[in-house]
PDB file of C-alpha atoms and ligand atoms in Angstrom:
ATOM      1  CA  UNK A 349      95.886  97.884  96.952  1.00 92.00           C
ATOM      2  CA  UNK A 350      99.014  97.608  94.765  1.00 95.00           C
ATOM      3  CA  UNK A 351     100.022  94.193  93.361  1.00 95.00           C
ATOM      4  CA  UNK A 352     103.627  93.537  92.332  1.00 96.00           C
ATOM      5  CA  UNK A 353     105.219  90.428  90.872  1.00 96.00           C
ATOM      6  CA  UNK A 354     108.321  88.586  92.095  1.00 97.00           C
ATOM      7  CA  UNK A 355     111.185  86.866  90.226  1.00 96.00           C
ATOM      8  CA  UNK A 356     109.139  83.641  90.526  1.00 96.00           C
ATOM      9  CA  UNK A 357     106.016  83.879  88.326  1.00 87.00           C
ATOM     10  CA  UNK A 358     102.629  83.752  90.116  1.00 95.00           C
ATOM     11  CA  UNK A 359     104.031  84.728  93.541  1.00 97.00           C
ATOM     12  CA  UNK A 360     102.482  88.150  94.231  1.00 97.00           C
ATOM     13  CA  UNK A 361     103.099  90.901  96.777  1.00 97.00           C
ATOM     14  CA  UNK A 362     100.068  92.987  97.742  1.00 97.00           C
ATOM     15  CA  UNK A 363     100.479  96.412  99.357  1.00 97.00           C
ATOM     16  CA  UNK A 364      97.268  97.777 100.927  1.00 97.00           C
ATOM     17  CA  UNK A 365      96.345 101.458 101.114  1.00 97.00           C
ATOM     18  CA  UNK A 366      96.725 102.421 104.788  1.00 97.00           C
ATOM     19  CA  UNK A 367      94.723 105.266 106.335  1.00 98.00           C
ATOM     20  CA  UNK A 368      96.479 106.838 109.356  1.00 97.00           C
ATOM     21  CA  UNK A 369      94.866 109.247 111.789  1.00 97.00           C
ATOM     22  CA  UNK A 370      95.229 110.286 115.409  1.00 98.00           C
ATOM     23  CA  UNK A 371      93.493 107.034 116.479  1.00 98.00           C
ATOM     24  CA  UNK A 372      95.913 104.740 114.649  1.00 97.00           C
ATOM     25  CA  UNK A 373      95.435 103.155 111.209  1.00 97.00           C
ATOM     26  CA  UNK A 374      92.887 101.353 108.966  1.00 97.00           C
ATOM     27  CA  UNK A 375      93.357  99.283 105.855  1.00 98.00           C
ATOM     28  CA  UNK A 376      91.365  96.787 103.808  1.00 97.00           C
ATOM     29  CA  UNK A 377      93.343  93.544 104.034  1.00 96.00           C
ATOM     30  CA  UNK A 378      91.001  91.871 101.532  1.00 96.00           C
ATOM     31  CA  UNK A 379      88.411  93.311  99.110  1.00 96.00           C
ATOM     32  CA  UNK A 380      87.106  90.988  96.421  1.00 96.00           C
ATOM     33  CA  UNK A 381      86.042  93.783  94.059  1.00 96.00           C
ATOM     34  CA  UNK A 382      89.358  95.619  94.333  1.00 94.00           C
ATOM     35  CA  UNK A 383      91.338  92.445  93.693  1.00 94.00           C
ATOM     36  CA  UNK A 384      89.127  91.365  90.776  1.00 94.00           C
ATOM     37  CA  UNK A 385      89.705  94.799  89.171  1.00 94.00           C
ATOM     38  CA  UNK A 386      93.439  94.149  89.568  1.00 91.00           C
ATOM     39  CA  UNK A 387      93.096  90.758  87.845  1.00 91.00           C
ATOM     40  CA  UNK A 388      93.318  88.633  91.004  1.00 91.00           C
ATOM     41  CA  UNK A 389      90.749  85.846  90.502  1.00 92.00           C
ATOM     42  CA  UNK A 390      91.189  83.432  93.402  1.00 93.00           C
ATOM     43  CA  UNK A 391      88.322  82.453  95.717  1.00 95.00           C
ATOM     44  CA  UNK A 392      89.017  81.581  99.351  1.00 97.00           C
ATOM     45  CA  UNK A 393      87.405  78.890 101.485  1.00 97.00           C
ATOM     46  CA  UNK A 394      89.207  79.004 104.841  1.00 98.00           C
ATOM     47  CA  UNK A 395      90.945  81.535 107.077  1.00 98.00           C
ATOM     48  CA  UNK A 396      93.678  80.498 109.508  1.00 98.00           C
ATOM     49  CA  UNK A 397      95.472  82.238 112.377  1.00 98.00           C
ATOM     50  CA  UNK A 398      98.569  81.035 114.234  1.00 98.00           C
ATOM     51  CA  UNK A 399     100.483  82.705 117.058  1.00 98.00           C
ATOM     52  CA  UNK A 400     104.121  81.863 117.684  1.00 98.00           C
ATOM     53  CA  UNK A 401     106.971  82.841 119.914  1.00 98.00           C
ATOM     54  CA  UNK A 402     110.206  84.131 118.313  1.00 98.00           C
ATOM     55  CA  UNK A 403     112.382  81.722 116.259  1.00 98.00           C
ATOM     56  CA  UNK A 404     109.503  79.337 115.481  1.00 98.00           C
ATOM     57  CA  UNK A 405     109.671  77.847 111.991  1.00 98.00           C
ATOM     58  CA  UNK A 406     106.454  76.421 110.526  1.00 98.00           C
ATOM     59  CA  UNK A 407     106.999  74.643 107.207  1.00 96.00           C
ATOM     60  CA  UNK A 408     107.728  73.812 104.510  1.00 97.00           C
ATOM     61  CA  UNK A 409     104.166  72.651 103.880  1.00 98.00           C
ATOM     62  CA  UNK A 410     101.744  72.023 101.024  1.00 98.00           C
ATOM     63  CA  UNK A 411      98.543  70.062 100.411  1.00 98.00           C
ATOM     64  CA  UNK A 412      98.263  67.734  97.393  1.00 98.00           C
ATOM     65  CA  UNK A 413      95.419  67.902  94.896  1.00 97.00           C
ATOM     66  CA  UNK A 414      92.446  67.920  95.056  1.00 97.00           C
ATOM     67  CA  UNK A 415      93.084  69.850  98.304  1.00 98.00           C
ATOM     68  CA  UNK A 416      95.990  71.985  97.058  1.00 98.00           C
ATOM     69  CA  UNK A 417      95.808  75.449  98.602  1.00 98.00           C
ATOM     70  CA  UNK A 418      96.630  78.927  97.423  1.00 97.00           C
ATOM     71  CA  UNK A 419      97.456  81.142 100.456  1.00 98.00           C
ATOM     72  CA  UNK A 420      97.122  84.886 100.944  1.00 98.00           C
ATOM     73  CA  UNK A 421      99.297  85.449 104.018  1.00 98.00           C
ATOM     74  CA  UNK A 422      99.943  88.428 106.304  1.00 98.00           C
ATOM     75  CA  UNK A 423     101.272  89.291 109.749  1.00 98.00           C
ATOM     76  CA  UNK A 424      98.901  91.038 112.140  1.00 98.00           C
ATOM     77  CA  UNK A 425     101.415  91.357 115.003  1.00 98.00           C
ATOM     78  CA  UNK A 426     105.197  90.893 114.970  1.00 98.00           C
ATOM     79  CA  UNK A 427     107.225  89.844 111.935  1.00 98.00           C
ATOM     80  CA  UNK A 428     108.178  86.752 109.908  1.00 98.00           C
ATOM     81  CA  UNK A 429     110.567  85.739 107.166  1.00 98.00           C
ATOM     82  CA  UNK A 430     108.131  84.089 104.747  1.00 98.00           C
ATOM     83  CA  UNK A 431     109.359  81.616 102.107  1.00 98.00           C
ATOM     84  CA  UNK A 432     107.716  79.938  99.128  1.00 98.00           C
ATOM     85  CA  UNK A 433     109.426  77.116  97.176  1.00 98.00           C
ATOM     86  CA  UNK A 434     108.306  76.417  93.605  1.00 98.00           C
ATOM     87  CA  UNK A 435     107.527  72.683  93.334  1.00 98.00           C
ATOM     88  CA  UNK A 436     105.637  72.813  90.018  1.00 98.00           C
ATOM     89  CA  UNK A 437     107.445  70.161  87.935  1.00 96.00           C
ATOM     90  CA  UNK A 438     107.056  71.987  84.615  1.00 96.00           C
ATOM     91  CA  UNK A 439     108.031  75.390  86.045  1.00 97.00           C
ATOM     92  CA  UNK A 440     111.214  77.071  84.803  1.00 96.00           C
ATOM     93  CA  UNK A 441     111.789  78.078  88.449  1.00 97.00           C
ATOM     94  CA  UNK A 442     111.244  74.564  89.874  1.00 97.00           C
ATOM     95  CA  UNK A 443     113.157  74.210  93.150  1.00 97.00           C
ATOM     96  CA  UNK A 444     113.770  77.948  93.430  1.00 98.00           C
ATOM     97  CA  UNK A 445     112.492  79.924  96.436  1.00 98.00           C
ATOM     98  CA  UNK A 446     111.484  83.497  97.202  1.00 98.00           C
ATOM     99  CA  UNK A 447     111.814  85.114 100.641  1.00 98.00           C
ATOM    100  CA  UNK A 448     110.013  88.190 101.940  1.00 98.00           C
ATOM    101  CA  UNK A 449     109.717  89.841 105.356  1.00 98.00           C
ATOM    102  CA  UNK A 450     106.079  90.317 106.356  1.00 98.00           C
ATOM    103  CA  UNK A 451     105.312  92.388 109.433  1.00 98.00           C
ATOM    104  CA  UNK A 452     102.744  94.371 111.368  1.00 97.00           C
ATOM    105  CA  UNK A 453     104.706  97.455 110.300  1.00 97.00           C
ATOM    106  CA  UNK A 454     104.984  96.818 106.544  1.00 98.00           C
ATOM    107  CA  UNK A 455     101.422  95.395 106.343  1.00 98.00           C
ATOM    108  CA  UNK A 456     102.325  93.518 103.150  1.00 98.00           C
ATOM    109  CA  UNK A 457     100.323  90.518 101.976  1.00 98.00           C
ATOM    110  CA  UNK A 458     101.917  87.699  99.967  1.00 98.00           C
ATOM    111  CA  UNK A 459     100.008  85.370  97.635  1.00 98.00           C
ATOM    112  CA  UNK A 460     101.374  81.841  97.204  1.00 98.00           C
ATOM    113  CA  UNK A 461      99.436  79.754  94.628  1.00 97.00           C
ATOM    114  CA  UNK A 462      98.972  75.975  94.728  1.00 97.00           C
ATOM    115  CA  UNK A 463     102.192  74.245  93.638  1.00 98.00           C
ATOM    116  CA  UNK A 464     104.431  75.849  96.245  1.00 98.00           C
ATOM    117  CA  UNK A 465     105.750  74.648  99.590  1.00 98.00           C
ATOM    118  CA  UNK A 466     105.297  77.399 102.177  1.00 98.00           C
ATOM    119  CA  UNK A 467     106.844  78.208 105.517  1.00 98.00           C
ATOM    120  CA  UNK A 468     107.839  81.065 107.774  1.00 98.00           C
ATOM    121  CA  UNK A 469     110.237  81.871 110.594  1.00 98.00           C
ATOM    122  CA  UNK A 470     109.037  84.254 113.291  1.00 98.00           C
ATOM    123  CA  UNK A 471     111.367  87.204 113.924  1.00 98.00           C
ATOM    124  CA  UNK A 472     109.575  88.607 116.980  1.00 98.00           C
ATOM    125  CA  UNK A 473     107.863  87.178 120.046  1.00 98.00           C
ATOM    126  CA  UNK A 474     104.079  86.708 120.005  1.00 98.00           C
ATOM    127  CA  UNK A 475     103.841  86.942 116.225  1.00 98.00           C
ATOM    128  CA  UNK A 476     100.309  86.498 114.872  1.00 98.00           C
ATOM    129  CA  UNK A 477     100.126  85.074 111.336  1.00 98.00           C
ATOM    130  CA  UNK A 478      96.815  85.251 109.463  1.00 98.00           C
ATOM    131  CA  UNK A 479      96.040  83.778 106.052  1.00 98.00           C
ATOM    132  CA  UNK A 480      93.254  82.936 103.622  1.00 98.00           C
ATOM    133  CA  UNK A 481      93.301  79.569 101.815  1.00 98.00           C
ATOM    134  CA  UNK A 482      91.703  78.693  98.476  1.00 97.00           C
ATOM    135  CA  UNK A 483      90.908  75.208  99.768  1.00 98.00           C
ATOM    136  CA  UNK A 484      90.012  73.580 103.063  1.00 98.00           C
ATOM    137  CA  UNK A 485      92.326  71.643 105.343  1.00 98.00           C
ATOM    138  CA  UNK A 486      92.757  67.968 104.549  1.00 98.00           C
ATOM    139  CA  UNK A 487      95.254  66.215 106.825  1.00 97.00           C
ATOM    140  CA  UNK A 488      95.655  63.202 104.514  1.00 97.00           C
ATOM    141  CA  UNK A 489      96.735  65.517 101.671  1.00 98.00           C
ATOM    142  CA  UNK A 490      99.533  67.189 103.643  1.00 97.00           C
ATOM    143  CA  UNK A 491     103.123  67.026 102.404  1.00 97.00           C
ATOM    144  CA  UNK A 492     106.333  68.785 103.355  1.00 97.00           C
ATOM    145  CA  UNK A 493     109.970  69.539 102.673  1.00 98.00           C
ATOM    146  CA  UNK A 494     112.752  70.084 105.191  1.00 97.00           C
ATOM    147  CA  UNK A 495     113.329  73.723 106.133  1.00 98.00           C
ATOM    148  CA  UNK A 496     117.098  73.183 105.917  1.00 97.00           C
ATOM    149  CA  UNK A 497     117.214  70.977 102.816  1.00 97.00           C
ATOM    150  CA  UNK A 498     120.573  71.780 101.179  1.00 96.00           C
ATOM    151  CA  UNK A 499     119.116  71.226  97.688  1.00 97.00           C
ATOM    152  CA  UNK A 500     116.677  74.088  98.309  1.00 97.00           C
ATOM    153  CA  UNK A 501     119.248  76.208 100.137  1.00 97.00           C
ATOM    154  CA  UNK A 502     117.146  78.689 102.106  1.00 98.00           C
ATOM    155  CA  UNK A 503     119.148  81.060 104.322  1.00 97.00           C
ATOM    156  CA  UNK A 504     116.756  81.516 107.264  1.00 98.00           C
ATOM    157  CA  UNK A 505     119.298  83.424 109.366  1.00 96.00           C
ATOM    158  CA  UNK A 506     119.055  80.788 112.091  1.00 93.00           C
ATOM    159  CA  UNK A 507     120.369  77.244 112.548  1.00 88.00           C
ATOM    160  CA  UNK A 508     118.242  76.189 115.497  1.00 95.00           C
ATOM    161  CA  UNK A 509     114.599  77.157 115.054  1.00 97.00           C
ATOM    162  CA  UNK A 510     111.764  75.801 117.170  1.00 98.00           C
ATOM    163  CA  UNK A 511     110.041  73.085 115.084  1.00 97.00           C
ATOM    164  CA  UNK A 512     107.039  70.800 115.544  1.00 97.00           C
ATOM    165  CA  UNK A 513     107.584  67.025 115.569  1.00 95.00           C
ATOM    166  CA  UNK A 514     105.910  66.947 112.181  1.00 94.00           C
ATOM    167  CA  UNK A 515     108.530  69.254 110.666  1.00 95.00           C
ATOM    168  CA  UNK A 516     111.524  67.131 111.656  1.00 93.00           C
ATOM    169  CA  UNK A 517     111.260  64.411 109.043  1.00 90.00           C
ATOM    170  CA  UNK A 518     110.441  64.956 105.360  1.00 91.00           C
ATOM    171  CA  UNK A 519     111.865  63.377 102.171  1.00 89.00           C
ATOM    172  CA  UNK A 520     115.083  64.967 100.861  1.00 93.00           C
ATOM    173  CA  UNK A 521     114.289  67.305  97.987  1.00 97.00           C
ATOM    174  CA  UNK A 522     116.764  65.309  95.846  1.00 95.00           C
ATOM    175  CA  UNK A 523     114.479  62.252  96.190  1.00 94.00           C
ATOM    176  CA  UNK A 524     111.225  64.235  96.176  1.00 95.00           C
ATOM    177  CA  UNK A 525     108.589  63.575  93.504  1.00 95.00           C
ATOM    178  CA  UNK A 526     106.384  66.615  93.343  1.00 96.00           C
ATOM    179  CA  UNK A 527     102.617  66.024  93.134  1.00 95.00           C
ATOM    180  CA  UNK A 528     102.261  69.246  91.047  1.00 96.00           C
TER     181      UNK A 528
HETATM  182  C1  T46 B1165      96.905  73.733 108.952  1.00 73.70           C
HETATM  183  C2  T46 B1165      95.769  73.283 109.831  1.00 73.70           C
HETATM  184  C3  T46 B1165      95.994  72.629 111.037  1.00 73.70           C
HETATM  185  N1  T46 B1165      94.932  72.237 111.817  1.00 73.70           N
HETATM  186  C4  T46 B1165      95.227  71.576 113.094  1.00 73.70           C
HETATM  187  C5  T46 B1165      96.094  70.348 112.978  1.00 73.70           C
HETATM  188  C6  T46 B1165      96.953  70.386 114.218  1.00 73.70           C
HETATM  189  O1  T46 B1165      96.326  69.670 115.284  1.00 73.70           O
HETATM  190  C7  T46 B1165      97.030  71.865 114.600  1.00 73.70           C
HETATM  191  C8  T46 B1165      98.350  72.512 114.239  1.00 73.70           C
HETATM  192  O2  T46 B1165      98.586  72.216 112.872  1.00 73.70           O
HETATM  193  P1  T46 B1165     100.018  72.381 112.246  1.00 73.70           P
HETATM  194  O3  T46 B1165     101.065  72.001 113.237  1.00 73.70           O
HETATM  195  O4  T46 B1165     100.000  71.688 110.900  1.00 73.70           O
HETATM  196  O5  T46 B1165     100.108  73.975 112.014  1.00 73.70           O
HETATM  197  P2  T46 B1165     101.244  74.723 111.180  1.00 73.70           P
HETATM  198  O6  T46 B1165     102.577  74.097 111.429  1.00 73.70           O
HETATM  199  O7  T46 B1165     101.060  76.155 111.456  1.00 73.70           O
HETATM  200  O8  T46 B1165     100.858  74.416 109.668  1.00 73.70           O
HETATM  201  C9  T46 B1165     100.728  75.432 108.705  1.00 73.70           C
HETATM  202  O9  T46 B1165     102.019  75.890 108.468  1.00 73.70           O
HETATM  203  C10 T46 B1165     102.353  76.424 107.214  1.00 73.70           C
HETATM  204  C11 T46 B1165     102.940  77.791 107.419  1.00 73.70           C
HETATM  205  C12 T46 B1165     101.337  76.439 106.169  1.00 73.70           C
HETATM  206  O10 T46 B1165     101.499  77.108 105.146  1.00 73.70           O
HETATM  207  C13 T46 B1165     100.133  75.605 106.287  1.00 73.70           C
HETATM  208  O11 T46 B1165      98.994  76.429 106.200  1.00 73.70           O
HETATM  209  C14 T46 B1165     100.038  74.804 107.512  1.00 73.70           C
HETATM  210  O12 T46 B1165     100.637  73.550 107.221  1.00 73.70           O
HETATM  211  O13 T46 B1165      95.967  72.503 113.870  1.00 73.70           O
HETATM  212  C15 T46 B1165      93.631  72.470 111.445  1.00 73.70           C
HETATM  213  O14 T46 B1165      92.683  72.088 112.168  1.00 73.70           O
HETATM  214  N2  T46 B1165      93.384  73.096 110.251  1.00 73.70           N
HETATM  215  C16 T46 B1165      94.400  73.519 109.426  1.00 73.70           C
HETATM  216  O15 T46 B1165      94.120  74.119 108.350  1.00 73.70           O
END
């Protein structure tokens, strides 16, 4: 497993070692010992899986403390454009975002610590998104930002994604008071 940093501190890209043979491929998507040796210290409490058709956008979501979640995300089938927005008030990169394509073919994992809003847009039909969370789900602690908030300025490559009711109405980032 190779860990690389991004222009936004604490966002990490993890590249697993993939073993190919005539049957297909194998890779360790998570190994506590390997990650500890690489300085990755997070513990995880919950695993999630979601399946989406193409052009579905889930996000931008976060949970407030004490249920704030770090997320180690990956795509098992299909592909997504994954985005993390830094909403840590004291961060030099507050309000900035980082985008990365995660897919069954690149097998990359992406670690988003607490203090970020997270979302993804599916690029292929029947995309399966799998992720580990450092804290459990707590509905009352959920918060969100609009996917198309002009003050965040994410270029998703689409103007009409499929959204849940929940993702249609969040506070403008200009008037947002971050809980981090
Ligand atoms: C997140 C979650 C949801 N649920 C239930 C609540 C709803 O009845 C149903 C669908 O939930 P929701 O529409 O919030 O699912 P997503 O839109 O995929 O939400 C996720 O989307 C973005 C990408 C994230 O980073 C978060 O992990 C999470 O907010 O599952 C649970 O029972 N446990 C959970 O941990």
